[in-house]
PDB file of C-alpha atoms in Angstrom:
ATOM      1  CA  MET B  16     -30.288  28.189 -28.203  1.00 60.00           C
ATOM      2  CA  HIS B  17     -33.735  28.398 -29.785  1.00 69.00           C
ATOM      3  CA  THR B  18     -36.323  31.067 -29.118  1.00 84.00           C
ATOM      4  CA  ALA B  19     -39.821  30.222 -27.932  1.00 83.00           C
ATOM      5  CA  ALA B  20     -41.128  31.174 -31.383  1.00 86.00           C
ATOM      6  CA  ASP B  21     -38.667  28.740 -33.036  1.00 90.00           C
ATOM      7  CA  ARG B  22     -39.765  25.922 -30.695  1.00 91.00           C
ATOM      8  CA  ARG B  23     -43.462  26.649 -31.344  1.00 92.00           C
ATOM      9  CA  LEU B  24     -42.834  26.577 -35.096  1.00 94.00           C
ATOM     10  CA  ALA B  25     -40.978  23.256 -34.808  1.00 95.00           C
ATOM     11  CA  VAL B  26     -43.781  21.788 -32.638  1.00 97.00           C
ATOM     12  CA  SER B  27     -46.364  23.057 -35.114  1.00 96.00           C
ATOM     13  CA  HIS B  28     -44.588  21.323 -38.015  1.00 96.00           C
ATOM     14  CA  TRP B  29     -44.222  18.106 -36.004  1.00 97.00           C
ATOM     15  CA  LEU B  30     -47.930  18.052 -35.110  1.00 98.00           C
ATOM     16  CA  GLN B  31     -48.874  18.764 -38.735  1.00 97.00           C
ATOM     17  CA  SER B  32     -46.801  15.765 -39.796  1.00 96.00           C
ATOM     18  CA  ALA B  33     -49.225  13.516 -37.867  1.00 95.00           C
ATOM     19  CA  HIS B  34     -51.906  14.366 -40.443  1.00 96.00           C
ATOM     20  CA  PRO B  35     -51.946  12.973 -44.005  1.00 95.00           C
ATOM     21  CA  SER B  36     -52.685  16.514 -45.226  1.00 96.00           C
ATOM     22  CA  PRO B  37     -50.630  19.058 -43.234  1.00 96.00           C
ATOM     23  CA  GLU B  38     -52.172  21.911 -45.223  1.00 96.00           C
ATOM     24  CA  ASP B  39     -55.583  20.941 -43.779  1.00 97.00           C
ATOM     25  CA  VAL B  40     -54.137  21.333 -40.289  1.00 97.00           C
ATOM     26  CA  ARG B  41     -52.766  24.785 -41.147  1.00 96.00           C
ATOM     27  CA  ARG B  42     -56.162  25.783 -42.542  1.00 97.00           C
ATOM     28  CA  GLU B  43     -58.040  24.500 -39.475  1.00 96.00           C
ATOM     29  CA  TRP B  44     -55.621  26.310 -37.151  1.00 96.00           C
ATOM     30  CA  SER B  45     -56.241  29.554 -39.053  1.00 95.00           C
ATOM     31  CA  GLU B  46     -60.017  29.385 -38.426  1.00 91.00           C
ATOM     32  CA  PRO B  47     -61.519  31.279 -35.463  1.00 84.00           C
ATOM     33  CA  ASP B  48     -61.528  28.328 -33.038  1.00 85.00           C
ATOM     34  CA  GLY B  49     -57.989  27.330 -34.102  1.00 92.00           C
ATOM     35  CA  VAL B  50     -58.456  23.593 -33.487  1.00 96.00           C
ATOM     36  CA  ALA B  51     -57.378  20.889 -35.958  1.00 97.00           C
ATOM     37  CA  LEU B  52     -58.394  17.246 -35.869  1.00 97.00           C
ATOM     38  CA  LEU B  53     -55.283  15.056 -35.782  1.00 97.00           C
ATOM     39  CA  PRO B  54     -55.332  11.276 -36.153  1.00 97.00           C
ATOM     40  CA  LEU B  55     -53.906   9.422 -33.185  1.00 97.00           C
ATOM     41  CA  GLY B  56     -51.866   6.250 -33.108  1.00 95.00           C
ATOM     42  CA  THR B  57     -48.925   6.999 -35.391  1.00 92.00           C
ATOM     43  CA  LEU B  58     -46.866   9.825 -33.879  1.00 95.00           C
ATOM     44  CA  LEU B  59     -48.803  10.183 -30.670  1.00 97.00           C
ATOM     45  CA  SER B  60     -51.769   9.004 -28.655  1.00 97.00           C
ATOM     46  CA  ALA B  61     -53.675  10.682 -25.829  1.00 97.00           C
ATOM     47  CA  VAL B  62     -55.033   9.826 -22.416  1.00 96.00           C
ATOM     48  CA  ARG B  63     -58.363  11.526 -21.707  1.00 97.00           C
ATOM     49  CA  ILE B  64     -58.616  12.576 -18.056  1.00 97.00           C
ATOM     50  CA  PRO B  65     -61.703  14.161 -16.442  1.00 96.00           C
ATOM     51  CA  TYR B  66     -61.358  17.465 -14.585  1.00 94.00           C
ATOM     52  CA  ASP B  67     -62.489  15.745 -11.366  1.00 93.00           C
ATOM     53  CA  LEU B  68     -59.339  13.633 -11.143  1.00 94.00           C
ATOM     54  CA  VAL B  69     -57.031  16.611 -11.640  1.00 95.00           C
ATOM     55  CA  ASP B  70     -59.090  18.839  -9.345  1.00 93.00           C
ATOM     56  CA  ALA B  71     -58.865  16.209  -6.590  1.00 92.00           C
ATOM     57  CA  ILE B  72     -55.075  16.517  -6.732  1.00 91.00           C
ATOM     58  CA  ALA B  73     -54.886  20.279  -7.215  1.00 89.00           C
ATOM     59  CA  ALA B  74     -57.461  20.956  -4.466  1.00 83.00           C
ATOM     60  CA  CYS B  75     -57.837  24.551  -5.617  1.00 79.00           C
ATOM     61  CA  GLY B  76     -60.770  24.682  -8.049  1.00 71.00           C
ATOM     62  CA  HIS B  77     -59.003  27.012 -10.504  1.00 79.00           C
ATOM     63  CA  ARG B  78     -57.883  25.927 -13.980  1.00 84.00           C
ATOM     64  CA  GLN B  79     -54.560  27.784 -13.693  1.00 88.00           C
ATOM     65  CA  CYS B  80     -53.738  25.959 -10.465  1.00 90.00           C
ATOM     66  CA  ALA B  81     -54.767  22.612 -11.996  1.00 92.00           C
ATOM     67  CA  ASN B  82     -52.620  23.348 -15.059  1.00 92.00           C
ATOM     68  CA  GLU B  83     -49.619  24.031 -12.819  1.00 93.00           C
ATOM     69  CA  VAL B  84     -50.182  20.729 -11.004  1.00 93.00           C
ATOM     70  CA  LEU B  85     -50.275  18.927 -14.364  1.00 95.00           C
ATOM     71  CA  ASP B  86     -47.103  20.672 -15.514  1.00 95.00           C
ATOM     72  CA  HIS B  87     -45.277  19.695 -12.326  1.00 94.00           C
ATOM     73  CA  THR B  88     -46.653  16.147 -12.015  1.00 94.00           C
ATOM     74  CA  LEU B  89     -46.116  15.277 -15.695  1.00 96.00           C
ATOM     75  CA  ASP B  90     -42.691  16.951 -15.760  1.00 95.00           C
ATOM     76  CA  GLY B  91     -43.646  19.417 -18.486  1.00 94.00           C
ATOM     77  CA  GLY B  92     -45.263  16.843 -20.769  1.00 96.00           C
ATOM     78  CA  PRO B  93     -47.892  18.346 -23.091  1.00 98.00           C
ATOM     79  CA  VAL B  94     -51.524  18.485 -22.015  1.00 98.00           C
ATOM     80  CA  ILE B  95     -54.529  19.931 -23.843  1.00 98.00           C
ATOM     81  CA  CYS B  96     -57.486  21.280 -21.872  1.00 96.00           C
ATOM     82  CA  ASP B  97     -60.978  21.052 -23.362  1.00 96.00           C
ATOM     83  CA  PRO B  98     -63.157  23.241 -21.120  1.00 94.00           C
ATOM     84  CA  ARG B  99     -66.354  22.349 -22.985  1.00 93.00           C
ATOM     85  CA  SER B 100     -66.105  18.665 -22.152  1.00 94.00           C
ATOM     86  CA  ARG B 101     -64.292  19.290 -18.829  1.00 94.00           C
ATOM     87  CA  ARG B 102     -61.426  17.011 -19.837  1.00 97.00           C
ATOM     88  CA  TYR B 103     -57.690  17.059 -20.198  1.00 97.00           C
ATOM     89  CA  TYR B 104     -55.746  15.153 -22.835  1.00 98.00           C
ATOM     90  CA  ALA B 105     -52.210  14.110 -21.896  1.00 97.00           C
ATOM     91  CA  LEU B 106     -50.256  13.509 -25.107  1.00 98.00           C
ATOM     92  CA  VAL B 107     -48.282  10.281 -24.899  1.00 97.00           C
ATOM     93  CA  PRO B 108     -46.240   8.112 -27.283  1.00 96.00           C
ATOM     94  CA  ALA B 109     -48.289   6.093 -29.773  1.00 95.00           C
ATOM     95  CA  SER B 110     -47.374   2.890 -27.903  1.00 92.00           C
ATOM     96  CA  ALA B 111     -48.794   4.067 -24.545  1.00 90.00           C
ATOM     97  CA  PRO B 112     -52.343   2.667 -24.943  1.00 85.00           C
ATOM     98  CA  ARG B 113     -50.877  -0.851 -25.326  1.00 83.00           C
ATOM     99  CA  ARG B 114     -48.813  -0.349 -22.180  1.00 82.00           C
ATOM    100  CA  LEU B 115     -51.850   0.915 -20.256  1.00 80.00           C
ATOM    101  CA  ALA B 116     -54.260  -1.729 -21.639  1.00 78.00           C
ATOM    102  CA  PRO B 117     -54.065  -4.033 -18.569  1.00 79.00           C
ATOM    103  CA  ALA B 118     -55.517  -1.212 -16.462  1.00 80.00           C
ATOM    104  CA  ALA B 119     -58.201  -0.182 -18.998  1.00 80.00           C
ATOM    105  CA  ALA B 120     -61.170  -1.385 -16.905  1.00 81.00           C
ATOM    106  CA  VAL B 121     -59.997   0.456 -13.785  1.00 83.00           C
ATOM    107  CA  LEU B 122     -59.242   3.577 -15.814  1.00 84.00           C
ATOM    108  CA  ALA B 123     -62.666   3.475 -17.473  1.00 86.00           C
ATOM    109  CA  ARG B 124     -64.388   3.462 -14.064  1.00 85.00           C
ATOM    110  CA  ALA B 125     -62.578   6.738 -13.342  1.00 88.00           C
ATOM    111  CA  GLY B 126     -63.657   8.227 -16.681  1.00 92.00           C
ATOM    112  CA  VAL B 127     -60.177   7.853 -18.156  1.00 94.00           C
ATOM    113  CA  GLU B 128     -59.668   6.521 -21.666  1.00 94.00           C
ATOM    114  CA  CYS B 129     -56.594   5.852 -23.781  1.00 93.00           C
ATOM    115  CA  LEU B 130     -57.146   7.156 -27.304  1.00 95.00           C
ATOM    116  CA  SER B 131     -55.189   5.753 -30.228  1.00 94.00           C
ATOM    117  CA  ARG B 132     -55.683   4.436 -33.778  1.00 93.00           C
ATOM    118  CA  GLY B 133     -59.064   5.219 -35.263  1.00 94.00           C
ATOM    119  CA  THR B 134     -59.490   8.306 -33.068  1.00 96.00           C
ATOM    120  CA  TYR B 135     -59.029  11.970 -33.899  1.00 97.00           C
ATOM    121  CA  LEU B 136     -58.149  14.580 -31.301  1.00 97.00           C
ATOM    122  CA  GLY B 137     -58.941  18.283 -31.511  1.00 97.00           C
ATOM    123  CA  VAL B 138     -55.520  19.914 -31.137  1.00 98.00           C
ATOM    124  CA  PRO B 139     -55.359  23.687 -30.664  1.00 97.00           C
ATOM    125  CA  ARG B 140     -52.768  25.744 -32.498  1.00 95.00           C
ATOM    126  CA  VAL B 141     -49.547  25.913 -30.540  1.00 95.00           C
ATOM    127  CA  ASP B 142     -50.000  29.524 -29.440  1.00 93.00           C
ATOM    128  CA  ALA B 143     -53.359  28.856 -27.724  1.00 93.00           C
ATOM    129  CA  LEU B 144     -51.962  28.902 -24.197  1.00 92.00           C
ATOM    130  CA  GLU B 145     -54.906  30.064 -22.120  1.00 87.00           C
ATOM    131  CA  MET B 146     -58.643  29.772 -22.033  1.00 82.00           C
ATOM    132  CA  THR B 147     -60.059  32.828 -23.750  1.00 79.00           C
ATOM    133  CA  THR B 148     -63.391  31.247 -24.706  1.00 78.00           C
ATOM    134  CA  TRP B 149     -64.637  27.703 -24.295  1.00 83.00           C
ATOM    135  CA  GLN B 150     -62.144  26.516 -26.935  1.00 90.00           C
ATOM    136  CA  SER B 151     -59.409  23.982 -26.275  1.00 95.00           C
ATOM    137  CA  TYR B 152     -56.001  25.296 -25.299  1.00 96.00           C
ATOM    138  CA  TRP B 153     -52.628  23.997 -24.149  1.00 96.00           C
ATOM    139  CA  ALA B 154     -52.753  23.587 -20.353  1.00 96.00           C
ATOM    140  CA  VAL B 155     -49.113  22.525 -20.646  1.00 97.00           C
ATOM    141  CA  PRO B 156     -47.541  23.397 -24.014  1.00 96.00           C
ATOM    142  CA  MET B 157     -45.467  20.856 -25.902  1.00 96.00           C
ATOM    143  CA  PRO B 158     -41.876  21.855 -25.067  1.00 93.00           C
ATOM    144  CA  SER B 159     -40.337  20.597 -28.300  1.00 94.00           C
ATOM    145  CA  PRO B 160     -41.227  18.298 -31.225  1.00 96.00           C
ATOM    146  CA  GLY B 161     -41.950  14.749 -30.116  1.00 94.00           C
ATOM    147  CA  GLU B 162     -41.525  15.499 -26.413  1.00 96.00           C
ATOM    148  CA  LEU B 163     -44.547  13.753 -24.902  1.00 97.00           C
ATOM    149  CA  CYS B 164     -45.782  12.744 -21.449  1.00 97.00           C
ATOM    150  CA  GLU B 165     -44.171   9.707 -19.898  1.00 95.00           C
ATOM    151  CA  PRO B 166     -46.986   7.100 -19.646  1.00 93.00           C
ATOM    152  CA  GLN B 167     -45.942   6.021 -16.147  1.00 90.00           C
ATOM    153  CA  ARG B 168     -46.220   9.597 -14.892  1.00 94.00           C
ATOM    154  CA  VAL B 169     -49.713   9.825 -16.423  1.00 94.00           C
ATOM    155  CA  ALA B 170     -50.681   6.538 -14.747  1.00 91.00           C
ATOM    156  CA  ASP B 171     -49.313   7.799 -11.412  1.00 92.00           C
ATOM    157  CA  LEU B 172     -51.287  11.052 -11.764  1.00 93.00           C
ATOM    158  CA  ILE B 173     -54.487   9.110 -12.442  1.00 93.00           C
ATOM    159  CA  ALA B 174     -53.901   6.720  -9.519  1.00 91.00           C
ATOM    160  CA  HIS B 175     -53.256   9.666  -7.180  1.00 93.00           C
ATOM    161  CA  GLY B 176     -56.437  11.402  -8.350  1.00 94.00           C
ATOM    162  CA  MET B 177     -58.457   8.204  -7.902  1.00 93.00           C
ATOM    163  CA  ARG B 178     -57.138   7.787  -4.333  1.00 92.00           C
ATOM    164  CA  ARG B 179     -58.014  11.401  -3.518  1.00 92.00           C
ATOM    165  CA  LEU B 180     -61.544  11.027  -4.948  1.00 91.00           C
ATOM    166  CA  ALA B 181     -62.076   7.778  -3.019  1.00 91.00           C
ATOM    167  CA  ALA B 182     -60.889   9.429   0.204  1.00 91.00           C
ATOM    168  CA  ALA B 183     -63.208  12.401  -0.349  1.00 85.00           C
ATOM    169  CA  GLU B 184     -66.163  10.038  -0.946  1.00 84.00           C
ATOM    170  CA  ALA B 185     -65.309   8.073   2.208  1.00 87.00           C
ATOM    171  CA  ASP B 186     -65.242  11.313   4.223  1.00 82.00           C
ATOM    172  CA  ALA B 187     -68.590  12.457   2.848  1.00 71.00           C
TER     173      ALA B 187
END
């Protein structure tokens, strides 16, 4: 059995390994905002999801409630919240953008984008678990190294949010 601190350390090392210079990641995480830019497309990719889609599902208007909905819907898969840009980033396997490519046009209309090679993502240090300022934090922490969101669950979440938004617009 591993302690939470052991798991966070293992996740931290795994995330650092995505960068060609892990010491740069450690340095960036030690700065006041505690966010490091990690290249996507080798170990992991990300799906950028606007608050509106998640809020349509959560129907509560509070970040904590929305985070709980993400945790439940994505079965504990890791999600970063960026309150400044009002977006979530579901971390997915590096291959996910290829699998989601056929739906790219539909996703783009909803403000969703699959981020992969050639893109860097601001990743907060692993102990940033709540919004204390407008800095990014883990809405759903990475449970263990390499444990990412299942792309189909992310696609289902997005489809559900899109249906809810469309229904709300039709009612308005």
